[in-house]
PDB file of C-alpha atoms in Angstrom:
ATOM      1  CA  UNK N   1     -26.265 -64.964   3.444  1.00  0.00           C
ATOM      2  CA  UNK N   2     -23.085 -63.867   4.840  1.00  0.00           C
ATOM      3  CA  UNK N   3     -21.856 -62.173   1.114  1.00  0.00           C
ATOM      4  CA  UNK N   4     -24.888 -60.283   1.745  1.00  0.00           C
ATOM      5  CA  UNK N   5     -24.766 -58.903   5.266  1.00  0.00           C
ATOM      6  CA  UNK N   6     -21.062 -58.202   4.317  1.00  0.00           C
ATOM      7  CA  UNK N   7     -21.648 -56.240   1.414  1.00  0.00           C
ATOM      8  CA  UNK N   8     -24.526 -54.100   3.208  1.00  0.00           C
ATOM      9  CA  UNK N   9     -22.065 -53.419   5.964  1.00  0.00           C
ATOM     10  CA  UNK N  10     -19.515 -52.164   3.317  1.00  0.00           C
ATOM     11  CA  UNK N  11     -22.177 -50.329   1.982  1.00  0.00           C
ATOM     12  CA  UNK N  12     -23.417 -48.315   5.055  1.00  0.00           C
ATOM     13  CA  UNK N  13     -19.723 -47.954   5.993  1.00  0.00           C
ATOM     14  CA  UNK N  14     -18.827 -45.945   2.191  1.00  0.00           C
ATOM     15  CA  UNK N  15     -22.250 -44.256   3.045  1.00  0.00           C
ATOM     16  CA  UNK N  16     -21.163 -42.724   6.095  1.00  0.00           C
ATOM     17  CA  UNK N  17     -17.961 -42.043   5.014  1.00  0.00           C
ATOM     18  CA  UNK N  18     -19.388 -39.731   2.277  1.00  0.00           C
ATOM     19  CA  UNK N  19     -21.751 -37.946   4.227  1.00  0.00           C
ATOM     20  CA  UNK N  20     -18.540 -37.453   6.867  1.00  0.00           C
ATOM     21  CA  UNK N  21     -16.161 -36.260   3.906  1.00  0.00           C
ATOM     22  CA  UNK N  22     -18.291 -33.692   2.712  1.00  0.00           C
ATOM     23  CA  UNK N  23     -19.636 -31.870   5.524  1.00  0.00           C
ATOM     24  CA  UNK N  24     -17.754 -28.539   6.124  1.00  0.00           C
ATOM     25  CA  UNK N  25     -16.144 -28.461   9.637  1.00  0.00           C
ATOM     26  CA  UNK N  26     -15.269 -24.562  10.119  1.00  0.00           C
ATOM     27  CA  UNK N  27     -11.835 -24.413  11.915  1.00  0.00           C
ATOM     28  CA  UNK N  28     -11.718 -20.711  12.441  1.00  0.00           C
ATOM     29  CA  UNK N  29     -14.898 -17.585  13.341  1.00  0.00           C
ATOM     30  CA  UNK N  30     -14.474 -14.382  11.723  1.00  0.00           C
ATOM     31  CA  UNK N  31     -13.313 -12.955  15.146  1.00  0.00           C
ATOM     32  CA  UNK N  32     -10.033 -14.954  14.199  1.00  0.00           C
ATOM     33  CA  UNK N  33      -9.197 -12.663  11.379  1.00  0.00           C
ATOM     34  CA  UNK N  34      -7.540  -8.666  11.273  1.00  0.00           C
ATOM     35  CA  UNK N  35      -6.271  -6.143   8.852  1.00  0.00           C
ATOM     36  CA  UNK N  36      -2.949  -4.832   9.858  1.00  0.00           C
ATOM     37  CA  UNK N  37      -1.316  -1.806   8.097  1.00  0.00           C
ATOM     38  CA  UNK N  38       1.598  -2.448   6.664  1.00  0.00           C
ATOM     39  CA  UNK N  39       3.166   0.938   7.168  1.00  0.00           C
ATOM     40  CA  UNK N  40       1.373   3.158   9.812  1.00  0.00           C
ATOM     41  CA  UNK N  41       2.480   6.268   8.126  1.00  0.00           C
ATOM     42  CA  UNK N  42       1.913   7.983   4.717  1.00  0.00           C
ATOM     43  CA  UNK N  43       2.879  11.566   3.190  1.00  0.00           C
ATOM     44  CA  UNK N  44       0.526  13.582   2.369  1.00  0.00           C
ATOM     45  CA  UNK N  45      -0.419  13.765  -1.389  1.00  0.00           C
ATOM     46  CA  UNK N  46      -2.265  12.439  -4.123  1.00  0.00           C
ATOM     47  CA  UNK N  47      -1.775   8.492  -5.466  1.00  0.00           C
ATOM     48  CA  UNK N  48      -0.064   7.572  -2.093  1.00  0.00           C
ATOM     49  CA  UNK N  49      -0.427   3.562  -1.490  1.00  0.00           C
ATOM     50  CA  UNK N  50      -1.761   2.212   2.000  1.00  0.00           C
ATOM     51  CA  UNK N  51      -1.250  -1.478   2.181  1.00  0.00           C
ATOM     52  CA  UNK N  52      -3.030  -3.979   4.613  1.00  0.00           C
ATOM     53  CA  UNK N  53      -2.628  -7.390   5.553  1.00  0.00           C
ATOM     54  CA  UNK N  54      -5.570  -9.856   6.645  1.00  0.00           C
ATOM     55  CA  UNK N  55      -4.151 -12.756   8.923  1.00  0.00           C
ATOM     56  CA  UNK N  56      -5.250 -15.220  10.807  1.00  0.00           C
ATOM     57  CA  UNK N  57      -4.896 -14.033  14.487  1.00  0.00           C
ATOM     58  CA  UNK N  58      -4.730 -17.757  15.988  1.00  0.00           C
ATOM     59  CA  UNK N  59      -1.712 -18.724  13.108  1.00  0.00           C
ATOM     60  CA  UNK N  60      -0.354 -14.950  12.375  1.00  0.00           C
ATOM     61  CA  UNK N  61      -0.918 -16.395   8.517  1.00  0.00           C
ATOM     62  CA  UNK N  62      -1.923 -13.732   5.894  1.00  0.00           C
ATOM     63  CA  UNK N  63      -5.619 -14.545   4.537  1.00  0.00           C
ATOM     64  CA  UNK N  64      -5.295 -14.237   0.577  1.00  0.00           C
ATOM     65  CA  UNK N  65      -8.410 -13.983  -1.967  1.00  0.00           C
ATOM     66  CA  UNK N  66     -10.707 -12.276   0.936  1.00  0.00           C
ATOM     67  CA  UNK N  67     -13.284 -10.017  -0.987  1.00  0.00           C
ATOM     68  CA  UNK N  68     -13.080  -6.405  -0.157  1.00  0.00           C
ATOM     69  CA  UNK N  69     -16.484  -4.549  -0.442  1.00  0.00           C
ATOM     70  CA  UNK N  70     -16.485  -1.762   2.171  1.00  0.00           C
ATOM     71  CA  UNK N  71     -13.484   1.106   2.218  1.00  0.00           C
ATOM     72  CA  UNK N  72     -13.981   4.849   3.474  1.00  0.00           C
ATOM     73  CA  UNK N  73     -10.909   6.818   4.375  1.00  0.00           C
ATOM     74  CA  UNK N  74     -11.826   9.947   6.186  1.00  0.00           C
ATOM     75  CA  UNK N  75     -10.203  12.253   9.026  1.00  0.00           C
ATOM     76  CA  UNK N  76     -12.529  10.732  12.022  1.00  0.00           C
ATOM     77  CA  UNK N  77      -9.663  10.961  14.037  1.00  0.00           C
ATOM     78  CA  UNK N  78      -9.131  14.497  14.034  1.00  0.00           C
ATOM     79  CA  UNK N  79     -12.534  15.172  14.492  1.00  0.00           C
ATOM     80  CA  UNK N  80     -13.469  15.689  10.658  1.00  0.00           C
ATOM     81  CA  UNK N  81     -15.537  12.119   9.603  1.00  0.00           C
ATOM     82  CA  UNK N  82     -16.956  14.729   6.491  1.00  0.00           C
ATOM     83  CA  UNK N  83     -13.934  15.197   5.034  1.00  0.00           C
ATOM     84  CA  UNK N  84     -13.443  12.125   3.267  1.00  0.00           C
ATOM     85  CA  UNK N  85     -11.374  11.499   0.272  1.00  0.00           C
ATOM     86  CA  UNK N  86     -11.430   8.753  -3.098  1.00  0.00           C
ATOM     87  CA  UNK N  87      -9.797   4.877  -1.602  1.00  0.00           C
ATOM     88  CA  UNK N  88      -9.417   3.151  -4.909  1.00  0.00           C
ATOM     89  CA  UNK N  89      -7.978  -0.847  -4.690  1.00  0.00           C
ATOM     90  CA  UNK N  90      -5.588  -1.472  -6.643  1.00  0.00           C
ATOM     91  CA  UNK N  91      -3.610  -4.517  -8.283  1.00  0.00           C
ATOM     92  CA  UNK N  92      -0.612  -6.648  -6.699  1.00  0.00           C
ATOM     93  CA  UNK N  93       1.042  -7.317  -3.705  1.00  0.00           C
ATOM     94  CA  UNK N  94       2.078 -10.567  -1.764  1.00  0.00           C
ATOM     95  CA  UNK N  95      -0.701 -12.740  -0.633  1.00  0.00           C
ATOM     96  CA  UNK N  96      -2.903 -11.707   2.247  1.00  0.00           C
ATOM     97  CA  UNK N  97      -1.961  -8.092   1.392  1.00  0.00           C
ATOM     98  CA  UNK N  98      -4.347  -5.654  -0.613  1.00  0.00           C
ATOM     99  CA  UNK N  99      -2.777  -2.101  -1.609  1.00  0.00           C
ATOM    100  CA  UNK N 100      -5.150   1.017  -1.710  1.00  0.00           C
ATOM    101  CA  UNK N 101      -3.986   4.074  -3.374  1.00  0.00           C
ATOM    102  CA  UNK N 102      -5.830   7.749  -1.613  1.00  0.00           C
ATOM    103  CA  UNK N 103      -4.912  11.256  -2.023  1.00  0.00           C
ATOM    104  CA  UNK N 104      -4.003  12.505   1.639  1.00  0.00           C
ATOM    105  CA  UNK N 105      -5.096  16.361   1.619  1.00  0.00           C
ATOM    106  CA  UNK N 106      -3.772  17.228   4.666  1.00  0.00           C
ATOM    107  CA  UNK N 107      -1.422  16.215   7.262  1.00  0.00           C
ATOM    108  CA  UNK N 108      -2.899  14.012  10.616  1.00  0.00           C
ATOM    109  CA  UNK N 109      -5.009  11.083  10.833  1.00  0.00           C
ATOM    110  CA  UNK N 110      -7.157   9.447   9.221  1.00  0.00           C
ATOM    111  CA  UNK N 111      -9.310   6.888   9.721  1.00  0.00           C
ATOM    112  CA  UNK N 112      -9.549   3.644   7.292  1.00  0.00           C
ATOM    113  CA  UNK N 113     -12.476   1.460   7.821  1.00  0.00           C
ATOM    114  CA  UNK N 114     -12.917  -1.935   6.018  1.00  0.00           C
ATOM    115  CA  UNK N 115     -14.934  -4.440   5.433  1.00  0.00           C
ATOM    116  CA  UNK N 116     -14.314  -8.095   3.849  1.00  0.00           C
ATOM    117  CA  UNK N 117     -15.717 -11.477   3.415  1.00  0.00           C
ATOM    118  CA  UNK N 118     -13.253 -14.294   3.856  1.00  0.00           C
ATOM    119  CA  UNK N 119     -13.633 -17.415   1.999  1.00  0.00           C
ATOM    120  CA  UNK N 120     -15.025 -20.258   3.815  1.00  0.00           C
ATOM    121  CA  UNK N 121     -16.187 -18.284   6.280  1.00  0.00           C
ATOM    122  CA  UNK N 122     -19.541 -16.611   7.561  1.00  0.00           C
ATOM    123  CA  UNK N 123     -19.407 -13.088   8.597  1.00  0.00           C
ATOM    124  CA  UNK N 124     -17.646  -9.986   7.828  1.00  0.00           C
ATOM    125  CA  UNK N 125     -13.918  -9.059   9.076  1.00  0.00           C
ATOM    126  CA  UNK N 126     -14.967  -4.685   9.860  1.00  0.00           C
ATOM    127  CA  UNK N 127     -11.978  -3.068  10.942  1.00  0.00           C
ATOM    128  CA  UNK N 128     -10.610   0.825  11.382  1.00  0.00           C
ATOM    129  CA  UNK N 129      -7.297   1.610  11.108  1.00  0.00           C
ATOM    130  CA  UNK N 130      -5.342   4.775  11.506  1.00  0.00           C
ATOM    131  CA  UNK N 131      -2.777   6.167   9.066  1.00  0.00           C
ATOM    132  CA  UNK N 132      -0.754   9.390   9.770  1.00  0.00           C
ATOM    133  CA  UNK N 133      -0.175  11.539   6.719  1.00  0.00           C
ATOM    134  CA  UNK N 134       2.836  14.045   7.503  1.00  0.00           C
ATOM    135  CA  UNK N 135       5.024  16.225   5.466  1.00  0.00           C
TER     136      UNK N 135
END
C-alpha cells in the first residue's frame, strides 16, 4: 500500500513538473524593445546604407532574428511625407543590426518608420527615426 501511494506521489510530482516546464513565462513586453540608428547621418545619393539596431532597453542587448515587415522612408520631417523614396533590406551585419540601402534625393531629413515582430514576443516594436542626408 505504501509502494503505491509513493509511486502516485512521484507521479503527480513529474506531472506538475511538466505542465511547469512548458508553460512560457514572458520576461520582457514589446515596450522593452527600440531601433537605434547606427549612424544618424547619411549623404545624399543613391544605394546609401542606413543601419539599425533592435535592443533590449532593460539589458541594452541587441535583439537578433526580429522579422521586419513595415519600412517607409520619406521626408516627414521637412514637411514632405509624399515624397517618399525605395527602402530595400538588405543582407549582413552583426546581430541585432539590420542594414537598409535608400537613395537620398535631396539633402535634410527624413523620416524612417519601422515595424517588427520580435520572437517570443506579442506585439509589434513601431518606431520613427530620423536620418540627415547632407552633401
Amino acid at each position: 500500500m505504501k509502494t503505491f501511494k509513493l509511486a502516485r506521489a512521484f507521479q503527480a510530482a513529474l506531472i506538475g513538473m511538466a505542465v511547469v516546464g512548458s508553460t512560457h513565462v514572458a520576461l520582457a513586453d514589446i515596450k522593452d524593445y527600440e531601433f537605434k540608428l547606427v549612424e544618424p547621418t547619411v549623404a545624399v545619393g543613391k544605394d546609401k546604407i542606413v543601419t539599425v539596431q533592435l535592443v533590449n532597453k532593460k539589458t541594452g542587448k541587441p535583439v537578433p532574428d526580429a522579422v521586419i515587415f513595415a519600412t517607409r522612408l520619406d521626408m516627414g520631417p521637412e514637411g514632405m511625407p509624399e515624397m517618399a523614396t525605395k527602402i530595400v533590406r538588405e543582407p549582413g551585419g552583426e546581430p541585432g543590426s539590420y542594414r537598409f540601402k535608400a537613395a537620398f534625393g535631396m539633402e535634410g531629413k527624413w523620416l524612417l518608420s519601422l515595424g517588427a515582430k520580435v520572437q517570443g514576443e506579442t506585439g509589434t516594436v513601431e518606431s520613427k527615426l530620423v536620418i540627415t542626408a547632407q552633401k
